[in-house]
PDB file of C-alpha atoms in Angstrom:
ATOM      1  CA  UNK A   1      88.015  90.494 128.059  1.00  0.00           C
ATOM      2  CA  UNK A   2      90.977  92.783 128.405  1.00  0.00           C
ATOM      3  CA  UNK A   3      92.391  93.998 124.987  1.00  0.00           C
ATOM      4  CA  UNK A   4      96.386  94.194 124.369  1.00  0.00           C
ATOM      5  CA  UNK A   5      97.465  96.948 122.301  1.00  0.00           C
ATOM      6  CA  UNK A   6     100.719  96.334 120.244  1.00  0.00           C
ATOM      7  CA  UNK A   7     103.004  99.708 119.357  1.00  0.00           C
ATOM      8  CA  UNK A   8     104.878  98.189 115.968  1.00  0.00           C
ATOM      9  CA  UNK A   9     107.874  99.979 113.912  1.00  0.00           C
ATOM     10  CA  UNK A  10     104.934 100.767 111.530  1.00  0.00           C
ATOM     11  CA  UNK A  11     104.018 104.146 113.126  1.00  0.00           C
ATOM     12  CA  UNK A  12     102.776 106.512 110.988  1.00  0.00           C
ATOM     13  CA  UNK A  13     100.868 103.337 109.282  1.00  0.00           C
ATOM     14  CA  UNK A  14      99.302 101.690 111.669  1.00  0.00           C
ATOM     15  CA  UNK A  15      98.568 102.495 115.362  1.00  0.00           C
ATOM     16  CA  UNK A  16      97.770  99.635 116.984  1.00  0.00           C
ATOM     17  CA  UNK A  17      96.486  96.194 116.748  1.00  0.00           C
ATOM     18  CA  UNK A  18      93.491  94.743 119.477  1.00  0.00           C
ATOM     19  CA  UNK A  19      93.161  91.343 120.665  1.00  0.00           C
ATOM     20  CA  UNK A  20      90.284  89.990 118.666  1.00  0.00           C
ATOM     21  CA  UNK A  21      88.958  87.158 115.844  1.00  0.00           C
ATOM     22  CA  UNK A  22      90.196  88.031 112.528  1.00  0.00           C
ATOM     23  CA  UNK A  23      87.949  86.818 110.074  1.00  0.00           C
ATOM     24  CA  UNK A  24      88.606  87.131 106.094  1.00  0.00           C
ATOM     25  CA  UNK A  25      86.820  86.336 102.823  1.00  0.00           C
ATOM     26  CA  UNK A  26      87.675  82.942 101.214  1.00  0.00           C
ATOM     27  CA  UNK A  27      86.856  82.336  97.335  1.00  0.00           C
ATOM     28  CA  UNK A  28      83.856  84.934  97.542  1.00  0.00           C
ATOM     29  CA  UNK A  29      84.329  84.038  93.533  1.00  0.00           C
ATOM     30  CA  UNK A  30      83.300  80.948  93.771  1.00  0.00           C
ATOM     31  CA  UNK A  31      79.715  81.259  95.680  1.00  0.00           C
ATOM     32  CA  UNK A  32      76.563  80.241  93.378  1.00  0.00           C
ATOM     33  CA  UNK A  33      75.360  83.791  93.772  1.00  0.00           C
ATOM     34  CA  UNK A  34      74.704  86.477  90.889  1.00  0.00           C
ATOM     35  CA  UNK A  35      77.276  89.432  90.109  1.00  0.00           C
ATOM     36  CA  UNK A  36      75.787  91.917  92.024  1.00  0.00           C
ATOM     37  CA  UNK A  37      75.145  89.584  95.203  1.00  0.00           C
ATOM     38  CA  UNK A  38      78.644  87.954  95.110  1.00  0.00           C
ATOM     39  CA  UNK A  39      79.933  91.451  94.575  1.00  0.00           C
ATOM     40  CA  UNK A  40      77.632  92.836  97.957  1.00  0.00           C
ATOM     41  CA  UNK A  41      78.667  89.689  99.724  1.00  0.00           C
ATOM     42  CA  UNK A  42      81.834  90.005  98.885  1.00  0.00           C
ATOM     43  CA  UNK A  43      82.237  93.348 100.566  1.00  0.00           C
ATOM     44  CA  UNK A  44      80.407  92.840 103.432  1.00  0.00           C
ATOM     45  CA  UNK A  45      82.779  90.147 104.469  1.00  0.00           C
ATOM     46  CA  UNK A  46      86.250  91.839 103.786  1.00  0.00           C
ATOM     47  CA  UNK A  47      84.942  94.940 105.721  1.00  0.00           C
ATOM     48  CA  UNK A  48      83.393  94.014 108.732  1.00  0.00           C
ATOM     49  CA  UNK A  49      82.965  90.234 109.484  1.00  0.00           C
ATOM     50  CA  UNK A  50      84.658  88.446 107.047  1.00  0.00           C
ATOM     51  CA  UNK A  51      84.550  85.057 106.596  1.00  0.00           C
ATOM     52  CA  UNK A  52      86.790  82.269 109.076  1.00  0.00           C
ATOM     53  CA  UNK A  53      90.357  83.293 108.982  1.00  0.00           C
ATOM     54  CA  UNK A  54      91.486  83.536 113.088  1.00  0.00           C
ATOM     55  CA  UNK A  55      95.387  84.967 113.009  1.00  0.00           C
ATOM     56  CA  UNK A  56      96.878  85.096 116.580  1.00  0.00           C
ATOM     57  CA  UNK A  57      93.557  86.585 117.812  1.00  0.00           C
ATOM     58  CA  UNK A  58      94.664  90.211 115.605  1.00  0.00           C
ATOM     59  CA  UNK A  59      92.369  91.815 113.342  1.00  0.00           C
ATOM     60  CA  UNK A  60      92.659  93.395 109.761  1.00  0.00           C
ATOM     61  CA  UNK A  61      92.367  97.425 109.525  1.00  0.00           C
ATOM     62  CA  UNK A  62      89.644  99.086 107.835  1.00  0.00           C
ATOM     63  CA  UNK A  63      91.011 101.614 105.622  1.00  0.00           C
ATOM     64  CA  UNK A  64      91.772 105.319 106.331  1.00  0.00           C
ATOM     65  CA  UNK A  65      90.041 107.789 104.164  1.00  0.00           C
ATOM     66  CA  UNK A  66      93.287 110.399 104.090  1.00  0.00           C
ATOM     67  CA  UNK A  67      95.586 107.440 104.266  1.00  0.00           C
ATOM     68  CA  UNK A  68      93.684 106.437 101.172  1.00  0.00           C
ATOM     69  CA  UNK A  69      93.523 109.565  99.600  1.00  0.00           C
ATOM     70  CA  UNK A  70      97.402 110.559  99.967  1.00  0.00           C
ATOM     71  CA  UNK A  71      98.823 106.857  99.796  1.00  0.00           C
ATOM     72  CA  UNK A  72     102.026 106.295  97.651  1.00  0.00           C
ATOM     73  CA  UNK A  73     101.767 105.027  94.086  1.00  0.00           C
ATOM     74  CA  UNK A  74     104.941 103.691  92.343  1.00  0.00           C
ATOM     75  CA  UNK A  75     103.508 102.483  89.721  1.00  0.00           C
ATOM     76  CA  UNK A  76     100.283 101.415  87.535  1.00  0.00           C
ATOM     77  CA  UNK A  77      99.594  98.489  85.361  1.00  0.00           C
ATOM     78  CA  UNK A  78      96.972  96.910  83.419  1.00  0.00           C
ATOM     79  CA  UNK A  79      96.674  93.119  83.228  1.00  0.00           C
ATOM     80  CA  UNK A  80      95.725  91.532  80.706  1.00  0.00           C
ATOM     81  CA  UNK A  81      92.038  91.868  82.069  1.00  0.00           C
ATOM     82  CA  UNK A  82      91.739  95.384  81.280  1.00  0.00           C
ATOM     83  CA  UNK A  83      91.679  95.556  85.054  1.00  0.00           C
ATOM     84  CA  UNK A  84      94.144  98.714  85.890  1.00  0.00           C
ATOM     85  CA  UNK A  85      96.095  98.832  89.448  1.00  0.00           C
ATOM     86  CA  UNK A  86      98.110 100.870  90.940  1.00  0.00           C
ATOM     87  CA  UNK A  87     101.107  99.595  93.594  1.00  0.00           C
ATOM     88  CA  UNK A  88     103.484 100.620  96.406  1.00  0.00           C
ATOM     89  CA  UNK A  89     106.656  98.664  96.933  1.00  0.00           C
ATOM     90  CA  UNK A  90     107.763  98.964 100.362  1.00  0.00           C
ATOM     91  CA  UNK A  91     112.029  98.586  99.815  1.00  0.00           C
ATOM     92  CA  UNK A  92     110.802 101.813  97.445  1.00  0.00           C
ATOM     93  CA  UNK A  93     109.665 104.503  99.812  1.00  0.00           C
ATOM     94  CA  UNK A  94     111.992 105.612 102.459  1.00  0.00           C
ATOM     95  CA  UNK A  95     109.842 105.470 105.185  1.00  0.00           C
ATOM     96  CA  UNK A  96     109.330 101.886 104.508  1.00  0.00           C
ATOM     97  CA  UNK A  97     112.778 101.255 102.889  1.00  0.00           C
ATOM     98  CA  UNK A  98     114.086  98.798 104.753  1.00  0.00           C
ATOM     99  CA  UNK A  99     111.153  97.708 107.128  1.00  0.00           C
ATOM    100  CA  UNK A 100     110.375  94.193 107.307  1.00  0.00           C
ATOM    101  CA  UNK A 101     106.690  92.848 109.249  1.00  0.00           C
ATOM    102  CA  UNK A 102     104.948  89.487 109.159  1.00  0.00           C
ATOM    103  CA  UNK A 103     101.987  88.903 106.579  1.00  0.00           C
ATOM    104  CA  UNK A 104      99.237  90.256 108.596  1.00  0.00           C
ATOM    105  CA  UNK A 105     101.045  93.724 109.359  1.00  0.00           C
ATOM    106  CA  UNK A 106     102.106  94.361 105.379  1.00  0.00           C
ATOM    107  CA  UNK A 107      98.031  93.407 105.111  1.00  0.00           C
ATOM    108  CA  UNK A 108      97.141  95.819 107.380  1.00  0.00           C
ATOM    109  CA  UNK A 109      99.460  99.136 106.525  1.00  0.00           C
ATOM    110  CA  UNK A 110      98.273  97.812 102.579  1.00  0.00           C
ATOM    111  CA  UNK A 111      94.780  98.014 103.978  1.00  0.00           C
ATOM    112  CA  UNK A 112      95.290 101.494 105.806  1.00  0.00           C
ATOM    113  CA  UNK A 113      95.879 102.774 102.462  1.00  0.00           C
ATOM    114  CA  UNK A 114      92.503 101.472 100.363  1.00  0.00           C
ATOM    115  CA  UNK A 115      95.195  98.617  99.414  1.00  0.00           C
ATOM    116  CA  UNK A 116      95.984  95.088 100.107  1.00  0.00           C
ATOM    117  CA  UNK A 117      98.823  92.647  99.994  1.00  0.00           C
ATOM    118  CA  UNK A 118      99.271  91.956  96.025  1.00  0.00           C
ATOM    119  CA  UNK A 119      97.310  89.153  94.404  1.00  0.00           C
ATOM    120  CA  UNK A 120      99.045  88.050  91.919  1.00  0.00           C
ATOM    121  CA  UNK A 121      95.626  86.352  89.433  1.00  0.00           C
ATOM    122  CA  UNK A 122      97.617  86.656  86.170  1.00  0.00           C
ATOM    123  CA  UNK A 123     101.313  85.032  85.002  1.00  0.00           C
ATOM    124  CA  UNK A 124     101.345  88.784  83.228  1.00  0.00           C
ATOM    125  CA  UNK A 125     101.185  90.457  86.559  1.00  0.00           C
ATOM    126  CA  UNK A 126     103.411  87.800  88.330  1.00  0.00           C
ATOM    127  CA  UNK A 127     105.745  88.682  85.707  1.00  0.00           C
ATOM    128  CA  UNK A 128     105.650  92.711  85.932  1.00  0.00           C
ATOM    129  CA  UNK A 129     105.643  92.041  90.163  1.00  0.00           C
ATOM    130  CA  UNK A 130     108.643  89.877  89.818  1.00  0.00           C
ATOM    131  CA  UNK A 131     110.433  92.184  87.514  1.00  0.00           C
ATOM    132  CA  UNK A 132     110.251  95.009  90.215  1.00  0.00           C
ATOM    133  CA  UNK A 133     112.089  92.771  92.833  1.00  0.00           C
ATOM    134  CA  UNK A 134     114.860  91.877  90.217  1.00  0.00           C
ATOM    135  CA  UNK A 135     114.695  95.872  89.534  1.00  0.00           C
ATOM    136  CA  UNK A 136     115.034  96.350  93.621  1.00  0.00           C
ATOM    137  CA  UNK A 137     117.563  93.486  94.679  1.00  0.00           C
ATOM    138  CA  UNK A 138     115.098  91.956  96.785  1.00  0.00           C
ATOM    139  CA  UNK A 139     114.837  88.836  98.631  1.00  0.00           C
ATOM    140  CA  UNK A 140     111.530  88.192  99.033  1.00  0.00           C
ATOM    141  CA  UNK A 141     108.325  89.915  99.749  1.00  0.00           C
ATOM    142  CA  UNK A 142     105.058  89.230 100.796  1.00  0.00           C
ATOM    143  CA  UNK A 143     101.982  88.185  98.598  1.00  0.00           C
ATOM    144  CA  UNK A 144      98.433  88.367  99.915  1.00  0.00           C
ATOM    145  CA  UNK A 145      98.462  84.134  99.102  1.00  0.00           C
ATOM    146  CA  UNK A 146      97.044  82.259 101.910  1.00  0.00           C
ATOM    147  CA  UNK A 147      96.585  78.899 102.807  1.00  0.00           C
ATOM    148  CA  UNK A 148      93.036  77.685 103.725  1.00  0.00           C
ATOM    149  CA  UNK A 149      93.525  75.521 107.007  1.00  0.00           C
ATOM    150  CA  UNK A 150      91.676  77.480 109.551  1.00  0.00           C
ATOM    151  CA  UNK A 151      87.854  76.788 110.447  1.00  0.00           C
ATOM    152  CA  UNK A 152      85.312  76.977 107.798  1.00  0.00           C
ATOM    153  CA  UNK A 153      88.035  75.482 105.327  1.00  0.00           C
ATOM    154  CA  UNK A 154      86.920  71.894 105.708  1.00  0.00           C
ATOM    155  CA  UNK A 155      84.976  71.823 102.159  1.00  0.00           C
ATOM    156  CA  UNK A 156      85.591  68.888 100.090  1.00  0.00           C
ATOM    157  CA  UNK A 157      86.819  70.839  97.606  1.00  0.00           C
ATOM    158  CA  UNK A 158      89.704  72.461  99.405  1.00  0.00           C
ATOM    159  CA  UNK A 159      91.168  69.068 100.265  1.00  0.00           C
ATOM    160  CA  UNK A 160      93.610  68.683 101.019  1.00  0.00           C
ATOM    161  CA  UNK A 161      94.386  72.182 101.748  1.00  0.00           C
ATOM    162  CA  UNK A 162      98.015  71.679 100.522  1.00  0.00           C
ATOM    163  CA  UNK A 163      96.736  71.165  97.108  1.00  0.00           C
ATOM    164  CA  UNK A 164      93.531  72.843  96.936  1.00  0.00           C
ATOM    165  CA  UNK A 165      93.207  75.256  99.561  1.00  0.00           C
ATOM    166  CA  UNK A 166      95.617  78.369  98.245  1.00  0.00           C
ATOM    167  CA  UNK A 167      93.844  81.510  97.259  1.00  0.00           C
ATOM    168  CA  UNK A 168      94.481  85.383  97.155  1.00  0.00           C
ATOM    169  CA  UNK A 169      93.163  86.964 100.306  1.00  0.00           C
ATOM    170  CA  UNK A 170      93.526  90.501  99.218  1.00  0.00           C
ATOM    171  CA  UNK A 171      90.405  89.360  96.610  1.00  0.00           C
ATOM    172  CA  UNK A 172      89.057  86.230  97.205  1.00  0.00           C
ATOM    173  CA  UNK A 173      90.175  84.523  94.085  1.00  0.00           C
ATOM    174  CA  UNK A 174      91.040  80.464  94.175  1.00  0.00           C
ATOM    175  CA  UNK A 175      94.663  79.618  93.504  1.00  0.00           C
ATOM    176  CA  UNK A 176      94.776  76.410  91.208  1.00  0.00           C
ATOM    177  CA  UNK A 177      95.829  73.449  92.676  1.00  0.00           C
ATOM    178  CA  UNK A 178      99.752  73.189  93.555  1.00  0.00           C
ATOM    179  CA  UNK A 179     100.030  70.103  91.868  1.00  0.00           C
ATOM    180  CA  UNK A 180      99.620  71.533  88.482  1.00  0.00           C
ATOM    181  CA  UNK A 181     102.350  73.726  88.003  1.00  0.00           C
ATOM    182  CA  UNK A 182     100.900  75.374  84.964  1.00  0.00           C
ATOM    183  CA  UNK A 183      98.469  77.439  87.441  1.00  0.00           C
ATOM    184  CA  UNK A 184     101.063  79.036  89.646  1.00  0.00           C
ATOM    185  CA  UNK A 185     104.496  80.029  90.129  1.00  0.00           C
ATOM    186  CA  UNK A 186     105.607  77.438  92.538  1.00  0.00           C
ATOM    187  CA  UNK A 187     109.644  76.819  93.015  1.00  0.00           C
ATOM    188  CA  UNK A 188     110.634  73.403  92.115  1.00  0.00           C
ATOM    189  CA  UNK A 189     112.820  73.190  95.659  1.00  0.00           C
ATOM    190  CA  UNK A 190     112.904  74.661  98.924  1.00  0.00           C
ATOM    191  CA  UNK A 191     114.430  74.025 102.016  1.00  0.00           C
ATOM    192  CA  UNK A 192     114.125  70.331 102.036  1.00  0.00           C
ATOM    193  CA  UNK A 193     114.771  70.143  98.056  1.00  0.00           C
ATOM    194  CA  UNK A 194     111.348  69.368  97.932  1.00  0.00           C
ATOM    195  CA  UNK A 195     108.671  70.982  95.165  1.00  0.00           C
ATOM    196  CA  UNK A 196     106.698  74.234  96.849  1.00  0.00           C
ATOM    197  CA  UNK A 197     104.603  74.284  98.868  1.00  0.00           C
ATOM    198  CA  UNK A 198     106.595  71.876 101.504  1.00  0.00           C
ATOM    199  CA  UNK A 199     105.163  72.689 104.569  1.00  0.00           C
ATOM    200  CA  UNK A 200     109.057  72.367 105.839  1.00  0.00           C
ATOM    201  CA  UNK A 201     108.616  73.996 109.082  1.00  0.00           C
ATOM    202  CA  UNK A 202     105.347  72.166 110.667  1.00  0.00           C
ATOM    203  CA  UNK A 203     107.906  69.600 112.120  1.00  0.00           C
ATOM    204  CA  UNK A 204     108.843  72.781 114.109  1.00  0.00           C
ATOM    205  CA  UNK A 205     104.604  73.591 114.901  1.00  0.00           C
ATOM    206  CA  UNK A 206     104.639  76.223 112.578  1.00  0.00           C
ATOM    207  CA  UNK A 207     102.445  75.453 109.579  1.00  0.00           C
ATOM    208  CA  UNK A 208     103.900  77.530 106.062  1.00  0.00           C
ATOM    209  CA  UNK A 209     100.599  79.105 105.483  1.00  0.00           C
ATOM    210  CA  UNK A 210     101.381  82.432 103.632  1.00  0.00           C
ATOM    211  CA  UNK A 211     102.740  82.621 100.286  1.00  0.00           C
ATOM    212  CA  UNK A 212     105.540  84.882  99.674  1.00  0.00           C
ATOM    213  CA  UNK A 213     107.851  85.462  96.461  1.00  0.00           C
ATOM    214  CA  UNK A 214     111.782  84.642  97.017  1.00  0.00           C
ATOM    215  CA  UNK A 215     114.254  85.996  94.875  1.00  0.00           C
ATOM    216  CA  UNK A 216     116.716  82.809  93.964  1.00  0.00           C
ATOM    217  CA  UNK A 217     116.971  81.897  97.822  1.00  0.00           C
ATOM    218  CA  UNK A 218     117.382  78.543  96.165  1.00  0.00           C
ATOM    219  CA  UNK A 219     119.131  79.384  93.361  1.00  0.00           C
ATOM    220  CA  UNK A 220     115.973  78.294  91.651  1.00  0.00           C
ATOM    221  CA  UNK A 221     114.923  81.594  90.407  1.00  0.00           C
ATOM    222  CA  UNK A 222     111.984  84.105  91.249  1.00  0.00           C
ATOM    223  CA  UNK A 223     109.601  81.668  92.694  1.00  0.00           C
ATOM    224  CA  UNK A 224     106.408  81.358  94.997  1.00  0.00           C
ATOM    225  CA  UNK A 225     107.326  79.272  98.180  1.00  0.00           C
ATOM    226  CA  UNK A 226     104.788  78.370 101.267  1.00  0.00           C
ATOM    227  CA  UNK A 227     106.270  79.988 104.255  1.00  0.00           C
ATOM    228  CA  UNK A 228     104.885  80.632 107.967  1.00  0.00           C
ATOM    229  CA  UNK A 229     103.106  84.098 108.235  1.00  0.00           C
ATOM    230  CA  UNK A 230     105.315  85.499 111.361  1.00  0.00           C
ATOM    231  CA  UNK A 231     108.474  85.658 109.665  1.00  0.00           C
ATOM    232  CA  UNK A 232     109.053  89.241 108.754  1.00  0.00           C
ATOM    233  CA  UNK A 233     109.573  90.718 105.068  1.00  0.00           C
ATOM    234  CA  UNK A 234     109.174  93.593 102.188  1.00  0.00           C
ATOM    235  CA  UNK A 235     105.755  93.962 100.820  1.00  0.00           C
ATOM    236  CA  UNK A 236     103.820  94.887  97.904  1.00  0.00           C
ATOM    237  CA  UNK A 237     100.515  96.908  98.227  1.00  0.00           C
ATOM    238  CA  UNK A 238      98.223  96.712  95.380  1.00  0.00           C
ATOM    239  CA  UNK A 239      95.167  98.938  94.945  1.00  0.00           C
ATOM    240  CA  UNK A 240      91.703  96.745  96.472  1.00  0.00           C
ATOM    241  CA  UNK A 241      88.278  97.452  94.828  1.00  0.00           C
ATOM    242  CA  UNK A 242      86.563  96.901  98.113  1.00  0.00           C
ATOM    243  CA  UNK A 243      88.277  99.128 100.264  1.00  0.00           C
ATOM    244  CA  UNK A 244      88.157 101.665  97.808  1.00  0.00           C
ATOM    245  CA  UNK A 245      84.346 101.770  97.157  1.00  0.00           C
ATOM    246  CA  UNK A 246      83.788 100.945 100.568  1.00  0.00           C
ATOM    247  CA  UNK A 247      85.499 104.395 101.493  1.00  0.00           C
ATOM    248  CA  UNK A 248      84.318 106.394  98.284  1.00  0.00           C
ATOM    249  CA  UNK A 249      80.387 105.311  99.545  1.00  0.00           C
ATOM    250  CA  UNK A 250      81.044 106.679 102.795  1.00  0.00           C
ATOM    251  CA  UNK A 251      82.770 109.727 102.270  1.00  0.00           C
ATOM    252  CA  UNK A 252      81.052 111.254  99.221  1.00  0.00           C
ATOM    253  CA  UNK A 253      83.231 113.810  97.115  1.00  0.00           C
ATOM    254  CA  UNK A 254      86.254 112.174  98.076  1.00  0.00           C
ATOM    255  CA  UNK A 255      89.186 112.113  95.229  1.00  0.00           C
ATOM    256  CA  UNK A 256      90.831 108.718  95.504  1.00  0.00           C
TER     257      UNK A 256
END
């Protein structure tokens, strides 16, 4: 099968993308398996197969060790997990000022980098992320939030996917149903004036499958809204466990 290689603006991030399956770990948190075999599993499948996610027949990266090593921090937090983080806002470095790319490609250069696509698990890091777009005068940026509706989502319990079938692709953690708007950070309106996620453009064929944050597009606030993955947008990277232990195990004596 012949392989098409696509030059993007993202130069100097990442090189090129190959026509293959792109596969990608859904609610790894979830599996009856212990700690250390969830955590193994886990791993395994954001690295090199995955699990079930195809997008437009592209792949994600693996990360870079000296992208990792030298990647751009603008700032650390710790949730109230304990779990510490650091991030790279992409309206914040020039390089990446004011470059826009659909969901997989601000995956991707995250991923380059021993990062991902934020996952925003807590409503105290939802609150520090949207205070940096307020800070920035963004629009709206991408999250790592994806919609299950691909194959291997047909599990009763992520029916229907609308409702049950959002998680956090950059670490496998569920997303609470949409219906209970205590467990997310859904806009009450949208496009249609309908409560997020709307789905508003699969009359068009294109399903609203990523979840990005928009900065009072509605005059409704900071709020999480479904939208479809190739429109083009800021990103924030956050720091992934995987990627980096995945590069500190191969490249011993690395400084990360």
């Amino acid at each position: 099968m012949n392989q098409t290689i696509r030059r993007t603006k993202t130069a100097g991030y990442i090189q090129r993308f190959e026509t293959n399956t792109v596969v990608q770990s859904v609610f790894i948190l979830h599996l009856p398996f212990t700690n250390n075999h969830r955590k193994m599993l886990r791993q395994i499948l954001l690295l090199i197969v995955g699990a079930a996610m195809v997008i437009a027949q592209r792949r994600l990266a693996l990360p870079d060790p000296r992208s990792c090593v030298n990647r751009v921090r603008h700032a650390t937090y710790r949730d109230a997990r304990g779990v510490t983080h650091s991030y790279f806002f992409s309206w914040e470095h020039l390089p990446t000022r004011n470059l826009e790319v659909d969901w997989l490609d601000a995956r991707n250069i995250c991923r380059r980098h021993c990062m991902d696509a934020v996952s925003l698990e807590t409503p105290q890091e939802n609150e520090f992320i949207k205070q940096r777009i307020v800070r920035g005068n963004v629009r709206y940026i991408w999250t790592s939030g994806r919609k299950c509706n691909f194959a291997g989502c047909d599990r009763q319990d992520l029916q229907p996917p609308n409702i049950n079938g959002w998680f956090w692709s950059g670490s496998g953690a569920k997303i609470g149903p949409t219906t209970q708007r205590n467990t997310g950070d859904w806009s009450h309106t949208g496009g249609f004036g309908q409560a997020q996620p709307d789905n508003r453009e699969a009359a068009q064929g294109n399903d609203e499958s990523c979840l990005s944050i928009l900065n009072n597009f509605y005059n409704d606030g900071i709020k999480w809204h479904d939208v479809a993955c190739h429109h083009v947008k800021p990103f924030v990277c956050e720091d992934s466990e995987e990627l980096l232990n995945f590069v500190a195990s191969r490249n011993p004596g690395i400084r990360l």
